Amino acid sequence: MRLLRRRASVLPGFGLALGFTVSYLGLLVLIPLATIFVKSAALGWGDLWKTVTTPRVLASYRLSLSASLLAAVVSVVFGSIVAWVLARYTFPGKRVVDALIDLPFALPTAVAGIALTTLYAPTGWIGRVLAPLGIKVAFAPLGVVVALTFIGLPFVVRTVQPVLEDLEPEVEEAAASLGASRWDVLRRILFPAIRPALTTGFTLAFARAVGEYGSVVFISGNLPMRTEIAPLLIMTKLEQFDYAGAAAIAAVLLLISFVLLLAINLQASARRRAAPATHPA
Amino acid sequence: MSRATTEPPFVRWLLIATALGFLGLFLVLPLAVVLSGALSKGLAAYAAALHDPDTLAAIRLTLLTAAIAVPLNVLFGVAAAWSIAKFSFPGKQTLIALIDVPFTVSPVIAGMVFVLLFGAQGWFGPWLTEHGIRIIFAVPGIVLATVFVTVPFVARELIPLMQEQGTEEEAAAVVLGASGWQTFWRITLPNIKWGLLYGVIVCNARAMGEFGAVAVVSGHIRGVTNTLPLHVEILYNEYHLAAAFAVASLLSLLGIATLIGKKAVEWREERRRESTAQVEAAA
């Protein structure tokens, strides 16, 4: 194929490797995903619109998006403090703490779900403390935020931490020797340097949170209109064999995911253009 | 150190305390609650929960699923990294972005696509029923959903690694008369083995721990289509809390082993970089 013309290379296996890659991805991921759009398109625009704008569906989108947003913000705030502490300070047990950051990636979401629910239930270790204060976490929207913060934290830490570690101390020293206060350095040098990483971490955490299921379904209580997230509503529709309805809700969720994926990639390529010498982590 | 290149001690301690407090609340306490829940009825009940036939069946299914999904995605990861890192072709950036698609798709949607394709009312449903093949509410569906969600793991580790390594060593081998496979086994594989191991560790963790995607296609048939995470859910929803946490503790152990394995590979890589930097500095 002329379209796939490549730079002359002595290495063999290009056709085989690329052919396998594209067919595998196509057959297992892309074509199956296309069924969501085909199935929801079969509803026709009128019914599709009606399905995704019923009050219950809208409430689930609102909860999924707002809880994900809040959780991503909390993850950015605490994630950057954690990244800073890990990159700049030494303290006993630092290596264990550093390894533990990835726990939300490694711990199955169902385990996280039942553990967080047990902690924050009114009888749980944390819920018992919060209940007299009138703060309800488990089986309330706040519980969704807690679960999504758990899921989102490592995305922020792992994008910000390497950037902080790679910063040249000379720049800060130069600023200091020219009379800048620590606050000036933070505001004028450190923050601009980590801002792209913060944005990427935020987007990654948010994107993951919007689709998250396992850690949320236990703690949320799943009340329609109140604590029902969009992925759970898809699950409910599937269990009722309303495939077209499930596909319609999923199509909107997929569009949100693709926009976020595009945003992440655009940020990455903008950074590559800005700093062509740095290697991807 | 001047005052403007570091923080006053109390600020430092405050930040460390905030970070550790937050991590304790969000990461350590959940692990502790799993352990305490698992042992709440004593060691005998813990052992009994793990020896339950349904639990054993769930362990077997989880191992089987990972044993299929991980090698498939290793094959995919190596092929994708070989074509992307060793050659240039139009559309490469798009392909790299598409490999990440399963990460951004909700696990529920990942499972659902296979219901739409192979379910009783799916596109291939009637044909499959006619031929007596079950994919949904059966093991093949669980494997398919698991493969879908774990596609990017190995590829994402290998692509940047192989891009960094370039093509010089392989080109030299080929010019000297090595065949494609010889070049791959003797040059490329030894160069990427640690990255590959890292990819396998994280891919395996997700394959064994996946919940949402598998929940959609499983049908929750005990002893037949129940993986470990689904078994946790069933036990928990039936208020067999000690048993649920006992099974959850197994999965937590898997998670902790994953973290240790990951860190071991990372630290090894760090040491290697430091020693090559020293050699270069000395030369």
Coordinates of C-alpha atoms in Angstrom, one line a residue:
Chain A
M1 CA 0.0 0.0 0.0
R2 CA 1.4 3.4 -0.9
L3 CA -0.3 5.0 2.1
L4 CA 1.8 2.9 4.4
R5 CA 5.1 3.8 2.7
R6 CA 7.8 3.8 5.3
R7 CA 11.3 5.0 5.6
A8 CA 13.7 2.4 4.3
S9 CA 14.8 0.1 7.1
V10 CA 16.9 -3.0 7.2
L11 CA 14.8 -4.5 9.9
P12 CA 12.2 -7.1 9.0
G13 CA 8.7 -7.8 10.3
F14 CA 7.1 -4.4 9.8
G15 CA 4.2 -5.7 7.8
L16 CA 3.6 -8.7 10.2
A17 CA 3.9 -6.6 13.4
L18 CA 1.8 -3.7 12.2
G19 CA -0.8 -6.0 10.6
F20 CA -1.2 -8.0 13.8
T21 CA -1.3 -4.8 15.9
V22 CA -4.0 -3.2 13.8
S23 CA -6.1 -6.3 13.5
Y24 CA -5.9 -7.1 17.2
L25 CA -6.9 -3.6 18.2
G26 CA -9.6 -3.5 15.6
L27 CA -11.2 -6.8 16.3
L28 CA -11.0 -6.7 20.1
V29 CA -11.4 -3.0 20.9
L30 CA -12.4 -0.7 18.1
I31 CA -15.1 -2.7 16.2
P32 CA -16.7 -3.9 19.4
L33 CA -16.8 -0.3 20.6
A34 CA -18.5 0.8 17.3
T35 CA -21.4 -1.4 18.2
I36 CA -22.3 1.1 20.9
F37 CA -22.8 3.8 18.4
V38 CA -24.6 1.5 15.8
K39 CA -26.9 0.2 18.5
S40 CA -27.8 3.7 19.8
A41 CA -28.2 5.1 16.3
A42 CA -30.8 2.4 15.7
L43 CA -33.0 4.2 18.2
G44 CA -33.2 7.2 15.8
W45 CA -32.3 10.7 16.9
G46 CA -35.7 11.4 18.5
D47 CA -35.7 8.3 20.8
L48 CA -32.0 8.7 21.5
W49 CA -32.4 12.2 22.7
K50 CA -35.4 11.2 24.8
T51 CA -33.5 8.3 26.4
V52 CA -30.5 10.3 27.4
T53 CA -32.5 13.3 28.7
T54 CA -34.9 11.5 31.0
P55 CA -34.5 12.9 34.5
R56 CA -33.0 9.7 35.9
V57 CA -30.3 9.6 33.2
L58 CA -29.6 13.3 33.5
A59 CA -29.2 12.9 37.3
S60 CA -26.7 10.1 36.8
Y61 CA -24.6 12.1 34.3
R62 CA -24.7 15.1 36.7
L63 CA -23.6 13.0 39.6
S64 CA -20.9 11.2 37.6
L65 CA -19.5 14.4 36.2
S66 CA -19.7 16.6 39.4
A67 CA -18.3 13.9 41.7
S68 CA -15.5 13.1 39.2
L69 CA -14.7 16.9 39.0
L70 CA -14.6 17.3 42.8
A71 CA -12.6 14.1 43.2
A72 CA -10.1 15.2 40.6
V73 CA -9.7 18.6 42.3
V74 CA -9.1 16.9 45.7
S75 CA -6.6 14.6 44.0
V76 CA -4.7 17.5 42.5
V77 CA -4.5 19.4 45.8
F78 CA -3.4 16.4 47.9
G79 CA -1.6 14.7 45.1
S80 CA 0.7 17.6 44.5
I81 CA 1.5 17.9 48.2
V82 CA 2.3 14.1 48.2
A83 CA 4.4 14.5 45.0
W84 CA 6.3 17.5 46.5
V85 CA 7.0 15.6 49.8
L86 CA 8.2 12.6 47.9
A87 CA 10.4 14.6 45.5
R88 CA 11.9 17.0 47.9
Y89 CA 12.1 15.7 51.4
T90 CA 13.5 12.7 53.2
F91 CA 11.8 10.9 56.0
P92 CA 11.8 7.4 57.4
G93 CA 9.7 4.9 55.4
K94 CA 9.7 7.1 52.3
R95 CA 10.3 4.2 49.9
V96 CA 7.3 2.3 51.4
V97 CA 5.2 5.4 51.0
D98 CA 6.4 5.8 47.5
A99 CA 5.5 2.3 46.6
L100 CA 2.1 2.6 48.3
I101 CA 1.0 5.4 46.0
D102 CA 0.2 2.9 43.3
L103 CA -2.1 0.9 45.5
P104 CA -5.3 2.1 43.8
F105 CA -3.9 0.8 40.5
A106 CA -3.0 -2.5 42.0
L107 CA -5.9 -3.2 44.3
P108 CA -9.0 -4.6 42.6
T109 CA -11.7 -2.0 42.6
A110 CA -14.2 -4.3 44.3
V111 CA -11.9 -4.7 47.2
A112 CA -11.5 -0.9 47.4
G113 CA -15.2 -0.6 47.2
I114 CA -16.1 -2.8 50.1
A115 CA -13.2 -1.5 52.2
L116 CA -14.2 2.2 51.8
T117 CA -17.8 1.3 52.4
T118 CA -17.0 -0.4 55.7
L119 CA -14.8 2.5 56.8
Y120 CA -17.3 5.2 56.0
A121 CA -20.6 3.4 57.0
P122 CA -22.2 4.9 60.1
T123 CA -20.7 2.1 62.1
G124 CA -17.3 2.1 60.5
W125 CA -14.0 3.4 61.8
I126 CA -14.3 6.8 60.1
G127 CA -18.1 6.9 59.7
R128 CA -18.5 6.6 63.5
V129 CA -16.6 9.8 63.9
L130 CA -18.4 11.7 61.2
A131 CA -21.9 10.6 62.0
P132 CA -22.3 12.7 65.2
L133 CA -21.2 15.7 63.2
G134 CA -24.0 15.1 60.8
I135 CA -21.7 14.1 57.9
K136 CA -22.9 11.2 55.9
V137 CA -20.4 9.7 53.5
A138 CA -21.4 6.1 52.7
F139 CA -24.7 5.8 50.8
A140 CA -24.5 9.5 49.9
P141 CA -23.0 11.6 47.1
L142 CA -20.0 12.3 49.3
G143 CA -19.2 8.6 49.3
V144 CA -18.9 8.7 45.5
V145 CA -16.4 11.5 45.8
V146 CA -14.3 9.6 48.4
A147 CA -14.2 6.5 46.1
L148 CA -13.2 8.5 43.1
T149 CA -10.5 10.4 45.0
F150 CA -9.0 7.1 46.0
I151 CA -9.0 6.1 42.3
G152 CA -7.7 9.4 41.0
L153 CA -4.8 10.2 43.5
P154 CA -2.0 8.1 41.8
F155 CA -2.7 9.7 38.4
V156 CA -1.8 13.1 39.8
V157 CA 1.1 12.0 42.0
R158 CA 2.7 10.0 39.2
T159 CA 2.5 12.8 36.6
V160 CA 3.7 15.6 38.9
Q161 CA 6.4 13.7 40.9
P162 CA 8.8 13.1 38.0
V163 CA 8.5 16.7 36.8
L164 CA 9.5 17.9 40.3
E165 CA 12.3 15.5 40.5
D166 CA 13.7 16.6 37.1
L167 CA 13.6 20.4 37.9
E168 CA 17.1 21.9 38.0
P169 CA 17.8 23.3 41.5
E170 CA 20.1 25.9 39.9
V171 CA 17.0 27.9 38.7
E172 CA 15.7 28.1 42.2
E173 CA 19.1 29.0 43.6
A174 CA 19.5 31.7 41.0
A175 CA 16.2 33.2 41.9
A176 CA 17.0 33.0 45.6
S177 CA 20.4 34.7 45.1
L178 CA 18.7 37.5 43.2
G179 CA 16.5 38.1 46.2
A180 CA 13.3 36.1 45.6
S181 CA 11.5 34.8 48.6
R182 CA 10.5 31.2 48.8
W183 CA 6.9 32.2 48.0
D184 CA 8.1 34.0 44.9
V185 CA 10.0 30.9 43.8
L186 CA 7.0 28.8 44.3
R187 CA 4.6 31.1 42.5
R188 CA 6.9 32.2 39.6
I189 CA 9.1 29.1 39.0
L190 CA 7.8 26.0 40.5
F191 CA 4.1 26.4 39.8
P192 CA 4.6 27.3 36.1
A193 CA 6.9 24.3 35.7
I194 CA 4.5 21.8 37.1
R195 CA 1.3 23.3 35.7
P196 CA 1.2 21.1 32.5
A197 CA 1.7 18.0 34.7
L198 CA -1.1 19.2 37.0
T199 CA -3.4 19.6 34.1
T200 CA -2.6 16.2 32.7
G201 CA -2.9 14.5 36.1
F202 CA -6.3 16.3 36.6
T203 CA -7.5 15.1 33.2
L204 CA -6.4 11.5 33.7
A205 CA -8.0 11.4 37.2
F206 CA -11.2 12.9 35.9
A207 CA -11.4 10.6 32.8
R208 CA -10.9 7.5 34.9
A209 CA -13.4 8.7 37.5
V210 CA -16.2 9.3 35.0
G211 CA -16.2 5.6 33.9
E212 CA -15.3 4.1 37.3
Y213 CA -17.7 1.4 38.6
G214 CA -16.3 -1.1 41.0
S215 CA -15.1 1.1 43.8
V216 CA -18.3 3.3 43.6
V217 CA -21.2 0.9 43.5
F218 CA -20.7 -0.4 47.1
I219 CA -20.3 3.0 48.8
S220 CA -22.9 5.0 46.8
G221 CA -26.0 3.0 47.8
N222 CA -27.3 3.3 44.3
L223 CA -30.4 5.4 44.9
P224 CA -32.0 6.5 41.5
M225 CA -31.8 10.3 41.1
R226 CA -29.6 10.6 44.2
T227 CA -26.5 8.4 44.2
E228 CA -26.7 6.5 41.0
I229 CA -23.7 7.0 38.7
A230 CA -24.0 6.7 34.9
P231 CA -22.1 3.4 34.5
L232 CA -24.4 1.8 37.1
L233 CA -27.4 2.9 35.2
I234 CA -26.0 1.3 32.1
M235 CA -25.6 -1.9 34.1
T236 CA -29.3 -1.7 35.3
K237 CA -30.5 -1.2 31.7
L238 CA -28.6 -4.2 30.6
E239 CA -30.0 -6.3 33.4
Q240 CA -33.5 -5.3 32.1
F241 CA -32.4 -6.3 28.6
D242 CA -32.9 -2.7 27.4
Y243 CA -29.9 -2.9 25.2
A244 CA -30.7 0.2 23.1
G245 CA -31.2 2.3 26.2
A246 CA -28.0 1.1 27.7
A247 CA -26.1 1.8 24.4
A248 CA -27.5 5.4 24.3
I249 CA -26.3 6.2 27.8
A250 CA -23.0 4.5 27.0
A251 CA -22.6 6.5 23.7
V252 CA -22.7 9.8 25.6
L253 CA -20.3 8.5 28.2
L254 CA -17.9 7.3 25.4
L255 CA -18.1 10.7 23.7
I256 CA -17.0 12.3 27.0
S257 CA -14.2 9.8 27.3
F258 CA -13.0 10.4 23.8
V259 CA -13.0 14.2 24.2
L260 CA -10.9 13.7 27.4
L261 CA -8.5 11.3 25.6
L262 CA -8.1 13.9 22.8
A263 CA -7.4 16.6 25.4
I264 CA -4.7 14.4 27.1
N265 CA -3.0 13.7 23.7
L266 CA -3.1 17.4 22.7
Q267 CA -1.5 18.4 26.0
A268 CA 1.2 15.8 25.5
S269 CA 2.0 16.8 21.9
A270 CA 2.0 20.5 22.9
R271 CA 4.5 19.7 25.6
R272 CA 6.6 17.7 23.1
R273 CA 6.7 20.7 20.8
A274 CA 7.6 23.0 23.7
A275 CA 10.4 20.8 25.0
P276 CA 11.7 18.6 22.1
A277 CA 14.8 17.6 24.0
T278 CA 13.1 15.8 26.9
H279 CA 12.4 12.1 26.7
P280 CA 8.9 10.8 27.5
A281 CA 8.9 9.3 30.9
Chain B
M1 CA 21.0 26.1 51.8
S2 CA 19.6 29.6 51.7
R3 CA 16.1 30.4 53.0
A4 CA 14.7 30.8 49.5
T5 CA 15.7 27.3 48.3
T6 CA 14.0 25.4 51.0
E7 CA 11.1 25.7 53.4
P8 CA 11.3 26.5 57.2
P9 CA 11.3 23.2 59.2
F10 CA 7.7 23.7 60.4
V11 CA 6.4 24.0 56.9
R12 CA 8.3 20.9 55.9
W13 CA 6.9 18.9 58.8
L14 CA 3.4 20.3 58.1
L15 CA 3.5 19.2 54.5
I16 CA 4.9 15.7 55.4
A17 CA 2.2 15.3 58.0
T18 CA -0.5 16.4 55.6
A19 CA 0.7 14.0 52.9
L20 CA 1.1 11.0 55.3
G21 CA -2.2 11.8 57.0
F22 CA -4.0 11.8 53.6
L23 CA -2.3 8.6 52.5
G24 CA -3.0 6.9 55.8
L25 CA -6.7 7.8 55.5
F26 CA -7.1 6.9 51.8
L27 CA -4.6 4.0 51.4
V28 CA -3.6 2.4 54.7
L29 CA -6.9 2.4 56.4
P30 CA -8.7 0.5 53.6
L31 CA -6.0 -2.2 53.7
A32 CA -6.3 -2.4 57.5
V33 CA -10.1 -2.7 57.3
V34 CA -9.8 -5.6 54.8
L35 CA -7.4 -7.4 57.2
S36 CA -9.5 -6.8 60.3
G37 CA -12.7 -7.8 58.5
A38 CA -11.1 -11.0 57.2
L39 CA -10.0 -12.0 60.7
S40 CA -13.1 -10.8 62.5
K41 CA -14.4 -14.4 63.0
G42 CA -11.1 -15.9 63.7
L43 CA -8.5 -17.8 61.8
A44 CA -10.6 -21.0 61.4
A45 CA -13.4 -19.0 59.7
Y46 CA -10.8 -17.3 57.5
A47 CA -9.4 -20.6 56.4
A48 CA -12.9 -22.1 55.9
A49 CA -13.8 -19.1 53.6
L50 CA -10.8 -19.7 51.5
H51 CA -11.4 -23.5 51.3
D52 CA -15.0 -23.1 50.2
P53 CA -15.6 -24.9 46.9
D54 CA -17.0 -21.7 45.3
T55 CA -14.0 -19.7 46.4
L56 CA -11.6 -22.4 44.9
A57 CA -13.6 -22.3 41.7
A58 CA -13.3 -18.5 41.6
I59 CA -9.5 -18.7 42.1
R60 CA -9.2 -21.3 39.3
L61 CA -11.3 -19.1 36.9
T62 CA -9.3 -16.0 37.8
L63 CA -6.0 -17.8 37.2
L64 CA -7.3 -19.2 33.9
T65 CA -8.5 -15.8 32.7
A66 CA -5.2 -14.1 33.5
A67 CA -3.3 -17.1 31.9
I68 CA -5.1 -16.3 28.6
A69 CA -5.3 -12.5 28.7
V70 CA -1.8 -11.7 29.8
P71 CA 0.1 -13.7 27.1
L72 CA -2.2 -12.4 24.4
N73 CA -1.5 -8.8 25.5
V74 CA 2.2 -9.5 25.7
L75 CA 2.1 -10.6 22.1
F76 CA 0.1 -7.5 21.2
G77 CA 2.4 -5.2 23.2
V78 CA 5.6 -6.6 21.5
A79 CA 4.1 -6.4 18.0
A80 CA 2.8 -2.9 18.6
A81 CA 6.1 -1.7 20.1
W82 CA 8.1 -3.3 17.3
S83 CA 6.1 -1.6 14.5
I84 CA 5.8 1.8 16.3
A85 CA 9.4 2.0 17.8
K86 CA 11.4 0.5 15.0
F87 CA 9.7 2.0 11.9
S88 CA 8.2 5.2 10.9
F89 CA 4.8 5.3 9.1
P90 CA 2.0 7.8 8.7
G91 CA -0.7 7.6 11.4
K92 CA 1.7 6.5 14.1
Q93 CA 0.6 9.0 16.7
T94 CA -3.1 8.1 16.1
L95 CA -2.2 4.4 16.5
I96 CA -0.5 5.2 19.9
A97 CA -3.5 7.1 21.0
L98 CA -5.9 4.3 19.9
I99 CA -4.0 1.8 22.0
D100 CA -4.9 3.8 25.1
V101 CA -8.6 3.7 24.3
P102 CA -9.4 0.9 26.7
F103 CA -8.0 3.0 29.6
T104 CA -10.5 5.7 29.0
V105 CA -13.5 3.6 28.4
S106 CA -15.7 2.7 31.4
P107 CA -15.2 -1.0 32.3
V108 CA -19.0 -1.4 32.2
I109 CA -18.9 -0.3 28.5
A110 CA -16.0 -2.7 27.9
G111 CA -18.1 -5.6 29.0
M112 CA -21.3 -4.3 27.4
V113 CA -19.9 -4.3 23.8
F114 CA -19.5 -8.1 24.0
V115 CA -23.1 -8.5 25.2
L116 CA -24.2 -6.4 22.2
L117 CA -22.2 -8.6 19.9
F118 CA -22.6 -12.1 21.4
G119 CA -25.5 -11.9 23.9
A120 CA -28.8 -13.8 23.2
Q121 CA -30.2 -10.6 21.6
G122 CA -26.8 -9.6 20.2
W123 CA -25.8 -9.5 16.5
F124 CA -24.2 -13.0 16.5
G125 CA -26.6 -14.2 19.3
P126 CA -28.9 -16.3 17.1
W127 CA -26.1 -17.9 15.1
L128 CA -24.2 -18.8 18.3
T129 CA -27.3 -20.3 19.9
E130 CA -27.9 -22.3 16.8
H131 CA -24.4 -23.8 17.0
G132 CA -24.6 -24.3 20.8
I133 CA -21.8 -21.8 21.5
R134 CA -22.0 -19.7 24.7
I135 CA -19.8 -16.6 25.1
I136 CA -21.9 -14.3 27.3
F137 CA -22.6 -15.7 30.8
A138 CA -19.7 -18.1 30.1
V139 CA -15.9 -18.2 30.4
P140 CA -15.2 -16.9 26.8
G141 CA -17.0 -13.6 27.6
I142 CA -15.1 -13.2 30.8
V143 CA -11.8 -13.7 28.9
L144 CA -12.8 -11.3 26.1
A145 CA -13.8 -8.5 28.6
T146 CA -10.6 -9.0 30.5
V147 CA -8.5 -8.9 27.3
F148 CA -10.2 -5.6 26.3
V149 CA -9.5 -3.8 29.6
T150 CA -5.9 -5.0 29.7
V151 CA -4.8 -4.3 26.1
P152 CA -2.7 -1.2 26.7
F153 CA -0.6 -2.3 29.7
V154 CA 2.3 -4.1 28.0
A155 CA 2.3 -1.9 24.9
R156 CA 2.5 1.3 27.0
E157 CA 5.6 0.0 28.8
L158 CA 7.4 -1.2 25.7
I159 CA 6.7 1.6 23.2
P160 CA 8.7 4.4 24.9
L161 CA 11.4 1.9 26.0
M162 CA 12.0 0.6 22.5
Q163 CA 11.8 4.1 21.0
E164 CA 14.5 5.2 23.4
Q165 CA 16.7 2.2 22.4
G166 CA 16.5 2.9 18.7
T167 CA 17.3 0.5 16.0
E168 CA 21.1 0.5 15.8
E169 CA 21.8 -2.8 17.5
E170 CA 19.1 -4.7 15.6
A171 CA 20.2 -3.1 12.3
A172 CA 23.8 -4.2 13.0
A173 CA 22.6 -7.8 13.7
V174 CA 20.6 -7.9 10.5
V175 CA 23.5 -6.5 8.4
L176 CA 25.8 -9.2 9.9
G177 CA 23.3 -11.8 8.6
A178 CA 21.0 -12.6 11.6
S179 CA 17.5 -13.5 10.7
G180 CA 14.5 -11.5 12.0
W181 CA 13.7 -14.0 14.8
Q182 CA 17.4 -14.3 15.8
T183 CA 17.6 -10.5 16.0
F184 CA 14.5 -10.4 18.1
W185 CA 15.4 -13.2 20.5
R186 CA 19.1 -12.3 20.9
I187 CA 19.1 -8.5 20.8
T188 CA 15.6 -7.0 21.3
L189 CA 14.3 -9.3 24.0
P190 CA 17.3 -9.1 26.3
N191 CA 17.1 -5.3 26.0
I192 CA 13.4 -5.1 26.9
K193 CA 13.0 -7.9 29.3
W194 CA 12.7 -5.7 32.4
G195 CA 10.2 -3.4 30.8
L196 CA 8.3 -6.5 29.6
L197 CA 8.3 -7.9 33.1
Y198 CA 6.9 -4.6 34.4
G199 CA 4.2 -4.6 31.8
V200 CA 3.3 -8.2 32.7
I201 CA 3.1 -7.4 36.4
V202 CA 0.6 -4.5 35.9
C203 CA -1.3 -6.3 33.2
N204 CA -1.7 -9.3 35.4
A205 CA -2.9 -7.2 38.4
R206 CA -5.7 -5.7 36.3
A207 CA -6.6 -9.0 34.6
M208 CA -7.0 -10.7 38.0
G209 CA -8.7 -7.8 39.6
E210 CA -11.1 -6.5 36.9
F211 CA -14.6 -6.1 38.2
G212 CA -16.9 -3.9 36.1
A213 CA -16.3 -5.4 32.7
V214 CA -16.4 -8.9 33.9
A215 CA -19.6 -8.2 36.0
V216 CA -21.5 -7.4 32.9
V217 CA -20.6 -10.5 30.9
S218 CA -20.5 -13.0 33.8
G219 CA -24.1 -13.6 34.9
H220 CA -22.7 -14.4 38.4
I221 CA -23.1 -18.2 38.1
R222 CA -21.4 -19.5 41.3
G223 CA -18.6 -22.0 40.7
V224 CA -18.9 -21.5 37.0
T225 CA -18.5 -17.8 35.9
N226 CA -17.5 -16.2 39.2
T227 CA -14.0 -14.7 39.3
L228 CA -12.5 -13.7 42.6
P229 CA -13.6 -10.0 42.5
L230 CA -17.2 -11.1 41.6
H231 CA -17.1 -13.6 44.4
V232 CA -16.2 -10.8 46.8
E233 CA -19.3 -8.9 45.6
I234 CA -21.7 -11.9 46.0
L235 CA -20.4 -12.7 49.5
Y236 CA -20.6 -9.0 50.5
N237 CA -24.1 -8.5 49.2
E238 CA -25.3 -11.7 51.0
Y239 CA -23.8 -10.2 54.3
H240 CA -21.2 -12.9 54.6
L241 CA -18.9 -10.1 55.5
A242 CA -16.0 -12.1 57.1
A243 CA -15.9 -14.4 54.1
A244 CA -16.1 -11.4 51.7
F245 CA -13.1 -9.8 53.4
A246 CA -11.3 -13.1 53.5
V247 CA -11.5 -13.4 49.7
A248 CA -10.7 -9.7 49.5
S249 CA -7.6 -10.2 51.5
L250 CA -6.3 -12.6 48.9
L251 CA -6.8 -9.9 46.2
S252 CA -5.2 -7.4 48.5
L253 CA -2.2 -9.7 48.8
L254 CA -2.1 -9.8 45.0
G255 CA -2.1 -6.0 45.0
I256 CA 0.7 -5.7 47.5
A257 CA 2.7 -8.3 45.6
T258 CA 2.2 -6.2 42.5
L259 CA 3.4 -3.1 44.2
I260 CA 6.5 -4.9 45.4
G261 CA 7.2 -6.4 42.0
K262 CA 6.8 -3.1 40.3
K263 CA 9.1 -1.3 42.7
A264 CA 11.7 -4.0 42.5
V265 CA 11.9 -3.6 38.7
E266 CA 11.9 0.3 39.0
W267 CA 14.7 0.3 41.6
R268 CA 16.7 -2.1 39.4
E269 CA 16.3 0.2 36.5
E270 CA 17.3 3.2 38.6
R271 CA 20.5 1.5 39.8
R272 CA 21.3 0.5 36.2
R273 CA 20.9 4.1 35.0
E274 CA 23.1 5.4 37.9
S275 CA 25.8 2.9 37.1
T276 CA 25.9 3.7 33.4
A277 CA 26.0 7.4 34.3
Q278 CA 29.0 6.7 36.5
V279 CA 30.7 4.7 33.8
E280 CA 30.1 7.5 31.3
A281 CA 31.4 10.1 33.8
A282 CA 34.5 8.1 34.4
A283 CA 35.2 7.6 30.7

